[in-house]
């Protein structure tokens, strides 16, 4: 077995995309074993991929600072890996790669395409064109290490068992739609009033709606929607990440902002209607296997303003995400589910 160290520490959606790439890589290379190095929370993304060993990285405690990274280096060295694929290329991963480089291991790092992304997001002389998908950038790193890899960019439905207590919802004939209405940055979040209109329309169509993702504030909002709208159930804070993946695998459709919900749907082979505001699918972060025509967005010369959605994107004085009409999202969902 050839052992390859793979590092990607964050963020959630990025790590989920790594899992899609490694899944196909392992199918095409039966002689390899992957040592996946990431935060413990993300382990469920890799549990069902053959010949993958997950090694947890904890930057706040045992692997904090340079000495912590050296400790991580010593832990990983025990695997006697042949190569290291740095899919993150931040300060921490570069320090870790340096330790391995001086120990004689072959290193390959990701090209993030920063120059192209700046051209895509700048206000003047914007170059609006599709950039290389992030999964292909990950695959390029493995190709630099000498491996062939062809990505299918197709959704692959996964068989997962129904988590305890969810059979009454999931084992039914009614259409089931997951909705991930929140994101890390507000410029990627549809206004609450418009999201509520979407939820009400879905419920009125006889669709069972399950809400995913968010912290304490988002959980309270989701629970209010669940109380006020029949057929809407909030799962926020009630399940582990592994259980959420199990649930998503039984959905007919996911609706998500440009956030991890979209990437979790991709991992489970579930189509996703994605909603884009300050960001743009051209940046290369569309969910793996998802379709561009399933992206809901407005055309405006100011879009996108950023790659990650951490900058305001004013389009004629209004946030880009706020200019999206709820009826457009509803129509896209109905067409995808073939309902009137």
PDB file of C-alpha atoms in Angstrom, residues 20-258:
ATOM      1  CA  UNK A  20     -15.857  13.653  -2.979  1.00  0.00           C
ATOM      2  CA  UNK A  21     -12.422  13.719  -4.611  1.00  0.00           C
ATOM      3  CA  UNK A  22     -10.923  11.050  -2.354  1.00  0.00           C
ATOM      4  CA  UNK A  23     -13.921   8.779  -2.973  1.00  0.00           C
ATOM      5  CA  UNK A  24     -13.228   8.700  -6.707  1.00  0.00           C
ATOM      6  CA  UNK A  25      -9.459   8.620  -6.214  1.00  0.00           C
ATOM      7  CA  UNK A  26      -9.697   5.479  -4.079  1.00  0.00           C
ATOM      8  CA  UNK A  27     -11.876   3.799  -6.680  1.00  0.00           C
ATOM      9  CA  UNK A  28      -9.261   4.454  -9.327  1.00  0.00           C
ATOM     10  CA  UNK A  29      -6.263   3.533  -7.147  1.00  0.00           C
ATOM     11  CA  UNK A  30      -6.777   0.303  -5.248  1.00  0.00           C
ATOM     12  CA  UNK A  31      -3.155   0.321  -4.095  1.00  0.00           C
ATOM     13  CA  UNK A  32      -3.379   3.496  -2.001  1.00  0.00           C
ATOM     14  CA  UNK A  33      -4.216   4.297   1.591  1.00  0.00           C
ATOM     15  CA  UNK A  34      -5.163   7.866   2.486  1.00  0.00           C
ATOM     16  CA  UNK A  35      -4.315   9.477   5.821  1.00  0.00           C
ATOM     17  CA  UNK A  36      -6.834  12.322   6.015  1.00  0.00           C
ATOM     18  CA  UNK A  37      -5.805  15.111   8.385  1.00  0.00           C
ATOM     19  CA  UNK A  38      -8.599  17.467   9.407  1.00  0.00           C
ATOM     20  CA  UNK A  39     -10.656  18.650  12.362  1.00  0.00           C
ATOM     21  CA  UNK A  40     -12.378  15.884  14.349  1.00  0.00           C
ATOM     22  CA  UNK A  41     -15.864  17.228  13.594  1.00  0.00           C
ATOM     23  CA  UNK A  42     -15.419  16.410   9.882  1.00  0.00           C
ATOM     24  CA  UNK A  43     -14.606  12.716  10.344  1.00  0.00           C
ATOM     25  CA  UNK A  44     -18.091  11.502   9.263  1.00  0.00           C
ATOM     26  CA  UNK A  45     -17.414  12.815   5.742  1.00  0.00           C
ATOM     27  CA  UNK A  46     -14.774  10.100   5.317  1.00  0.00           C
ATOM     28  CA  UNK A  47     -16.136   7.182   7.337  1.00  0.00           C
ATOM     29  CA  UNK A  48     -17.470   5.227   4.366  1.00  0.00           C
ATOM     30  CA  UNK A  49     -14.555   5.762   1.984  1.00  0.00           C
ATOM     31  CA  UNK A  50     -12.405   2.621   1.695  1.00  0.00           C
ATOM     32  CA  UNK A  51      -8.778   2.666   2.859  1.00  0.00           C
ATOM     33  CA  UNK A  52      -9.011   6.065   4.545  1.00  0.00           C
ATOM     34  CA  UNK A  53      -7.546   6.627   8.003  1.00  0.00           C
ATOM     35  CA  UNK A  54      -8.758   9.823   9.629  1.00  0.00           C
ATOM     36  CA  UNK A  55      -6.202  11.618  11.814  1.00  0.00           C
ATOM     37  CA  UNK A  56      -7.673  14.457  13.909  1.00  0.00           C
ATOM     38  CA  UNK A  57      -6.100  17.898  13.923  1.00  0.00           C
ATOM     39  CA  UNK A  58      -6.861  20.080  16.955  1.00  0.00           C
ATOM     40  CA  UNK A  59      -5.395  23.597  16.548  1.00  0.00           C
ATOM     41  CA  UNK A  60      -6.772  24.894  19.850  1.00  0.00           C
ATOM     42  CA  UNK A  61      -5.157  22.330  22.169  1.00  0.00           C
ATOM     43  CA  UNK A  62      -2.701  19.596  21.269  1.00  0.00           C
ATOM     44  CA  UNK A  63      -1.674  21.037  17.882  1.00  0.00           C
ATOM     45  CA  UNK A  64      -1.564  24.733  18.770  1.00  0.00           C
ATOM     46  CA  UNK A  65       1.324  26.843  17.496  1.00  0.00           C
ATOM     47  CA  UNK A  66       4.574  25.709  15.908  1.00  0.00           C
ATOM     48  CA  UNK A  67       5.329  23.222  18.678  1.00  0.00           C
ATOM     49  CA  UNK A  68       1.861  21.750  18.302  1.00  0.00           C
ATOM     50  CA  UNK A  69       2.391  21.393  14.553  1.00  0.00           C
ATOM     51  CA  UNK A  70       5.696  19.659  15.199  1.00  0.00           C
ATOM     52  CA  UNK A  71       3.836  17.275  17.494  1.00  0.00           C
ATOM     53  CA  UNK A  72       1.354  16.653  14.683  1.00  0.00           C
ATOM     54  CA  UNK A  73       4.290  16.025  12.330  1.00  0.00           C
ATOM     55  CA  UNK A  74       5.653  13.385  14.684  1.00  0.00           C
ATOM     56  CA  UNK A  75       2.228  11.745  14.952  1.00  0.00           C
ATOM     57  CA  UNK A  76       1.825  11.631  11.184  1.00  0.00           C
ATOM     58  CA  UNK A  77       5.369  10.454  10.552  1.00  0.00           C
ATOM     59  CA  UNK A  78       4.474   7.177  12.255  1.00  0.00           C
ATOM     60  CA  UNK A  79       2.296   6.283   9.257  1.00  0.00           C
ATOM     61  CA  UNK A  80       5.432   6.184   7.069  1.00  0.00           C
ATOM     62  CA  UNK A  81       3.653   7.882   4.194  1.00  0.00           C
ATOM     63  CA  UNK A  82       5.192   8.235   0.770  1.00  0.00           C
ATOM     64  CA  UNK A  83       3.702  11.602  -0.205  1.00  0.00           C
ATOM     65  CA  UNK A  84       1.834  14.601   1.185  1.00  0.00           C
ATOM     66  CA  UNK A  85      -0.972  16.462  -0.600  1.00  0.00           C
ATOM     67  CA  UNK A  86      -1.506  19.921   0.912  1.00  0.00           C
ATOM     68  CA  UNK A  87      -5.034  20.870  -0.167  1.00  0.00           C
ATOM     69  CA  UNK A  88      -5.204  23.864   2.155  1.00  0.00           C
ATOM     70  CA  UNK A  89      -1.976  25.853   1.738  1.00  0.00           C
ATOM     71  CA  UNK A  90      -2.409  28.128   4.725  1.00  0.00           C
ATOM     72  CA  UNK A  91       0.241  28.974   7.304  1.00  0.00           C
ATOM     73  CA  UNK A  92      -0.365  25.843   9.382  1.00  0.00           C
ATOM     74  CA  UNK A  93      -0.333  23.433   6.459  1.00  0.00           C
ATOM     75  CA  UNK A  94       2.782  25.091   5.023  1.00  0.00           C
ATOM     76  CA  UNK A  95       4.657  24.702   8.315  1.00  0.00           C
ATOM     77  CA  UNK A  96       3.601  21.063   8.496  1.00  0.00           C
ATOM     78  CA  UNK A  97       4.657  20.534   4.879  1.00  0.00           C
ATOM     79  CA  UNK A  98       8.044  22.105   5.648  1.00  0.00           C
ATOM     80  CA  UNK A  99       8.666  19.520   8.367  1.00  0.00           C
ATOM     81  CA  UNK A 100       7.896  16.717   5.934  1.00  0.00           C
ATOM     82  CA  UNK A 101       9.874  18.280   3.104  1.00  0.00           C
ATOM     83  CA  UNK A 102      13.103  18.361   5.117  1.00  0.00           C
ATOM     84  CA  UNK A 103      12.445  14.741   6.097  1.00  0.00           C
ATOM     85  CA  UNK A 104      12.516  13.805   2.402  1.00  0.00           C
ATOM     86  CA  UNK A 105       8.829  13.214   1.586  1.00  0.00           C
ATOM     87  CA  UNK A 106       7.409  14.387  -1.741  1.00  0.00           C
ATOM     88  CA  UNK A 107       5.101  17.390  -1.297  1.00  0.00           C
ATOM     89  CA  UNK A 108       2.484  18.883  -3.623  1.00  0.00           C
ATOM     90  CA  UNK A 109       0.364  21.951  -2.846  1.00  0.00           C
ATOM     91  CA  UNK A 110      -2.845  23.424  -4.214  1.00  0.00           C
ATOM     92  CA  UNK A 111      -2.939  26.312  -6.647  1.00  0.00           C
ATOM     93  CA  UNK A 112      -5.830  28.392  -5.348  1.00  0.00           C
ATOM     94  CA  UNK A 113      -5.956  30.646  -8.423  1.00  0.00           C
ATOM     95  CA  UNK A 114      -5.863  33.814  -6.355  1.00  0.00           C
ATOM     96  CA  UNK A 115      -5.144  36.097  -9.322  1.00  0.00           C
ATOM     97  CA  UNK A 116      -8.150  34.771 -11.268  1.00  0.00           C
ATOM     98  CA  UNK A 117     -10.369  35.097  -8.211  1.00  0.00           C
ATOM     99  CA  UNK A 118      -9.313  38.706  -7.676  1.00  0.00           C
ATOM    100  CA  UNK A 119     -10.268  39.430 -11.283  1.00  0.00           C
ATOM    101  CA  UNK A 120     -13.644  37.786 -10.695  1.00  0.00           C
ATOM    102  CA  UNK A 121     -14.472  39.803  -7.574  1.00  0.00           C
ATOM    103  CA  UNK A 122     -12.966  43.231  -8.256  1.00  0.00           C
ATOM    104  CA  UNK A 123     -15.331  46.137  -8.893  1.00  0.00           C
ATOM    105  CA  UNK A 124     -13.597  47.529 -11.957  1.00  0.00           C
ATOM    106  CA  UNK A 125     -12.728  45.535 -15.067  1.00  0.00           C
ATOM    107  CA  UNK A 126     -14.355  42.442 -13.587  1.00  0.00           C
ATOM    108  CA  UNK A 127     -13.644  39.237 -15.530  1.00  0.00           C
ATOM    109  CA  UNK A 128     -16.816  37.167 -15.156  1.00  0.00           C
ATOM    110  CA  UNK A 129     -15.941  33.677 -16.350  1.00  0.00           C
ATOM    111  CA  UNK A 130     -16.070  30.176 -14.827  1.00  0.00           C
ATOM    112  CA  UNK A 131     -12.892  29.315 -12.930  1.00  0.00           C
ATOM    113  CA  UNK A 132     -11.490  25.856 -12.317  1.00  0.00           C
ATOM    114  CA  UNK A 133     -13.681  23.937  -9.882  1.00  0.00           C
ATOM    115  CA  UNK A 134     -12.168  23.495  -6.434  1.00  0.00           C
ATOM    116  CA  UNK A 135     -12.446  19.712  -6.681  1.00  0.00           C
ATOM    117  CA  UNK A 136     -10.304  19.819  -9.842  1.00  0.00           C
ATOM    118  CA  UNK A 137      -7.769  21.940  -7.974  1.00  0.00           C
ATOM    119  CA  UNK A 138      -7.688  19.241  -5.290  1.00  0.00           C
ATOM    120  CA  UNK A 139      -7.312  16.578  -7.964  1.00  0.00           C
ATOM    121  CA  UNK A 140      -4.450  18.553  -9.526  1.00  0.00           C
ATOM    122  CA  UNK A 141      -2.472  18.180  -6.292  1.00  0.00           C
ATOM    123  CA  UNK A 142      -2.771  14.396  -6.466  1.00  0.00           C
ATOM    124  CA  UNK A 143      -1.838  14.532 -10.137  1.00  0.00           C
ATOM    125  CA  UNK A 144       1.312  16.485  -9.220  1.00  0.00           C
ATOM    126  CA  UNK A 145       2.222  13.564  -6.975  1.00  0.00           C
ATOM    127  CA  UNK A 146       2.202  11.291 -10.026  1.00  0.00           C
ATOM    128  CA  UNK A 147      -1.312   9.818  -9.900  1.00  0.00           C
ATOM    129  CA  UNK A 148      -3.880   9.793 -12.667  1.00  0.00           C
ATOM    130  CA  UNK A 149      -7.337  10.945 -11.648  1.00  0.00           C
ATOM    131  CA  UNK A 150     -10.502  11.579 -13.657  1.00  0.00           C
ATOM    132  CA  UNK A 151     -13.412  13.153 -11.787  1.00  0.00           C
ATOM    133  CA  UNK A 152     -16.935  12.329 -12.941  1.00  0.00           C
ATOM    134  CA  UNK A 153     -18.620  15.489 -11.544  1.00  0.00           C
ATOM    135  CA  UNK A 154     -21.777  13.430 -11.144  1.00  0.00           C
ATOM    136  CA  UNK A 155     -24.081  13.014  -8.155  1.00  0.00           C
ATOM    137  CA  UNK A 156     -23.923   9.539  -6.668  1.00  0.00           C
ATOM    138  CA  UNK A 157     -26.883   8.675  -4.392  1.00  0.00           C
ATOM    139  CA  UNK A 158     -25.764   7.006  -1.159  1.00  0.00           C
ATOM    140  CA  UNK A 159     -27.518   4.270   0.774  1.00  0.00           C
ATOM    141  CA  UNK A 160     -27.762   5.236   4.433  1.00  0.00           C
ATOM    142  CA  UNK A 161     -29.857   3.877   7.287  1.00  0.00           C
ATOM    143  CA  UNK A 162     -32.591   6.097   8.730  1.00  0.00           C
ATOM    144  CA  UNK A 163     -31.491   7.508  12.111  1.00  0.00           C
ATOM    145  CA  UNK A 164     -33.452   6.554  15.207  1.00  0.00           C
ATOM    146  CA  UNK A 165     -36.646   8.549  15.601  1.00  0.00           C
ATOM    147  CA  UNK A 166     -36.758   9.768  11.980  1.00  0.00           C
ATOM    148  CA  UNK A 167     -38.691   6.917  10.343  1.00  0.00           C
ATOM    149  CA  UNK A 168     -42.060   8.645  10.799  1.00  0.00           C
ATOM    150  CA  UNK A 169     -40.778  11.493   8.624  1.00  0.00           C
ATOM    151  CA  UNK A 170     -38.396   9.811   6.193  1.00  0.00           C
ATOM    152  CA  UNK A 171     -40.167   6.499   5.556  1.00  0.00           C
ATOM    153  CA  UNK A 172     -43.159   8.126   3.886  1.00  0.00           C
ATOM    154  CA  UNK A 173     -44.271   8.728   0.308  1.00  0.00           C
ATOM    155  CA  UNK A 174     -44.509  12.517   0.618  1.00  0.00           C
ATOM    156  CA  UNK A 175     -41.812  14.656  -0.988  1.00  0.00           C
ATOM    157  CA  UNK A 176     -39.056  15.587   1.439  1.00  0.00           C
ATOM    158  CA  UNK A 177     -36.983  18.740   1.015  1.00  0.00           C
ATOM    159  CA  UNK A 178     -34.102  19.808   3.215  1.00  0.00           C
ATOM    160  CA  UNK A 179     -33.547  23.530   3.628  1.00  0.00           C
ATOM    161  CA  UNK A 180     -30.292  25.049   4.891  1.00  0.00           C
ATOM    162  CA  UNK A 181     -31.364  28.703   5.214  1.00  0.00           C
ATOM    163  CA  UNK A 182     -28.288  30.050   6.993  1.00  0.00           C
ATOM    164  CA  UNK A 183     -24.610  30.687   6.257  1.00  0.00           C
ATOM    165  CA  UNK A 184     -21.530  31.975   8.035  1.00  0.00           C
ATOM    166  CA  UNK A 185     -21.778  35.435   6.461  1.00  0.00           C
ATOM    167  CA  UNK A 186     -24.981  37.536   6.256  1.00  0.00           C
ATOM    168  CA  UNK A 187     -24.333  38.494   2.633  1.00  0.00           C
ATOM    169  CA  UNK A 188     -25.040  34.859   1.686  1.00  0.00           C
ATOM    170  CA  UNK A 189     -28.315  34.566   3.633  1.00  0.00           C
ATOM    171  CA  UNK A 190     -31.735  35.154   2.085  1.00  0.00           C
ATOM    172  CA  UNK A 191     -33.770  37.633   4.186  1.00  0.00           C
ATOM    173  CA  UNK A 192     -35.851  35.823   6.803  1.00  0.00           C
ATOM    174  CA  UNK A 193     -39.176  37.105   5.458  1.00  0.00           C
ATOM    175  CA  UNK A 194     -38.443  35.708   2.000  1.00  0.00           C
ATOM    176  CA  UNK A 195     -37.249  32.384   3.391  1.00  0.00           C
ATOM    177  CA  UNK A 196     -40.465  32.141   5.387  1.00  0.00           C
ATOM    178  CA  UNK A 197     -42.435  32.637   2.159  1.00  0.00           C
ATOM    179  CA  UNK A 198     -40.502  29.766   0.590  1.00  0.00           C
ATOM    180  CA  UNK A 199     -41.211  27.485   3.555  1.00  0.00           C
ATOM    181  CA  UNK A 200     -44.914  28.365   3.564  1.00  0.00           C
ATOM    182  CA  UNK A 201     -45.207  27.645  -0.152  1.00  0.00           C
ATOM    183  CA  UNK A 202     -43.496  24.263   0.200  1.00  0.00           C
ATOM    184  CA  UNK A 203     -45.683  23.286   3.137  1.00  0.00           C
ATOM    185  CA  UNK A 204     -48.806  24.362   1.220  1.00  0.00           C
ATOM    186  CA  UNK A 205     -47.756  22.013  -1.592  1.00  0.00           C
ATOM    187  CA  UNK A 206     -47.725  19.046   0.792  1.00  0.00           C
ATOM    188  CA  UNK A 207     -43.939  18.877   0.996  1.00  0.00           C
ATOM    189  CA  UNK A 208     -42.257  17.833   4.226  1.00  0.00           C
ATOM    190  CA  UNK A 209     -39.547  20.397   5.012  1.00  0.00           C
ATOM    191  CA  UNK A 210     -36.525  19.710   7.235  1.00  0.00           C
ATOM    192  CA  UNK A 211     -34.342  22.605   8.394  1.00  0.00           C
ATOM    193  CA  UNK A 212     -30.565  22.172   8.755  1.00  0.00           C
ATOM    194  CA  UNK A 213     -27.580  24.160  10.006  1.00  0.00           C
ATOM    195  CA  UNK A 214     -26.973  27.059  12.342  1.00  0.00           C
ATOM    196  CA  UNK A 215     -26.089  28.153  15.861  1.00  0.00           C
ATOM    197  CA  UNK A 216     -28.176  29.263  18.831  1.00  0.00           C
ATOM    198  CA  UNK A 217     -29.788  32.283  17.127  1.00  0.00           C
ATOM    199  CA  UNK A 218     -30.550  30.367  13.947  1.00  0.00           C
ATOM    200  CA  UNK A 219     -31.947  27.470  15.936  1.00  0.00           C
ATOM    201  CA  UNK A 220     -34.484  29.747  17.636  1.00  0.00           C
ATOM    202  CA  UNK A 221     -35.582  31.177  14.292  1.00  0.00           C
ATOM    203  CA  UNK A 222     -35.897  27.713  12.766  1.00  0.00           C
ATOM    204  CA  UNK A 223     -37.917  26.455  15.718  1.00  0.00           C
ATOM    205  CA  UNK A 224     -40.298  29.404  15.333  1.00  0.00           C
ATOM    206  CA  UNK A 225     -40.801  28.532  11.672  1.00  0.00           C
ATOM    207  CA  UNK A 226     -41.437  24.916  12.686  1.00  0.00           C
ATOM    208  CA  UNK A 227     -44.071  26.013  15.219  1.00  0.00           C
ATOM    209  CA  UNK A 228     -45.807  28.383  12.836  1.00  0.00           C
ATOM    210  CA  UNK A 229     -45.745  26.379   9.611  1.00  0.00           C
ATOM    211  CA  UNK A 230     -47.276  22.869   9.510  1.00  0.00           C
ATOM    212  CA  UNK A 231     -45.024  20.296   7.836  1.00  0.00           C
ATOM    213  CA  UNK A 232     -41.789  22.119   8.760  1.00  0.00           C
ATOM    214  CA  UNK A 233     -39.402  20.430  11.212  1.00  0.00           C
ATOM    215  CA  UNK A 234     -36.194  21.909  12.604  1.00  0.00           C
ATOM    216  CA  UNK A 235     -33.278  19.490  13.023  1.00  0.00           C
ATOM    217  CA  UNK A 236     -30.787  22.147  14.135  1.00  0.00           C
ATOM    218  CA  UNK A 237     -28.848  21.028  17.187  1.00  0.00           C
ATOM    219  CA  UNK A 238     -30.668  17.699  17.401  1.00  0.00           C
ATOM    220  CA  UNK A 239     -28.399  15.366  15.450  1.00  0.00           C
ATOM    221  CA  UNK A 240     -24.735  14.572  14.950  1.00  0.00           C
ATOM    222  CA  UNK A 241     -23.090  15.348  11.628  1.00  0.00           C
ATOM    223  CA  UNK A 242     -23.198  11.654  10.744  1.00  0.00           C
ATOM    224  CA  UNK A 243     -26.919  11.523  11.441  1.00  0.00           C
ATOM    225  CA  UNK A 244     -27.527  14.647   9.379  1.00  0.00           C
ATOM    226  CA  UNK A 245     -25.798  12.972   6.432  1.00  0.00           C
ATOM    227  CA  UNK A 246     -27.993   9.908   6.949  1.00  0.00           C
ATOM    228  CA  UNK A 247     -31.098  12.109   6.873  1.00  0.00           C
ATOM    229  CA  UNK A 248     -30.000  14.081   3.807  1.00  0.00           C
ATOM    230  CA  UNK A 249     -29.499  10.815   1.903  1.00  0.00           C
ATOM    231  CA  UNK A 250     -33.279  10.226   2.131  1.00  0.00           C
ATOM    232  CA  UNK A 251     -34.303  13.636   0.767  1.00  0.00           C
ATOM    233  CA  UNK A 252     -35.714  14.329  -2.677  1.00  0.00           C
ATOM    234  CA  UNK A 253     -34.055  17.741  -2.814  1.00  0.00           C
ATOM    235  CA  UNK A 254     -31.922  20.139  -0.789  1.00  0.00           C
ATOM    236  CA  UNK A 255     -32.309  23.923  -0.848  1.00  0.00           C
ATOM    237  CA  UNK A 256     -29.282  25.777   0.453  1.00  0.00           C
ATOM    238  CA  UNK A 257     -27.468  29.051   0.486  1.00  0.00           C
ATOM    239  CA  UNK A 258     -23.862  28.949  -0.757  1.00  0.00           C
TER     240      UNK A 258
END
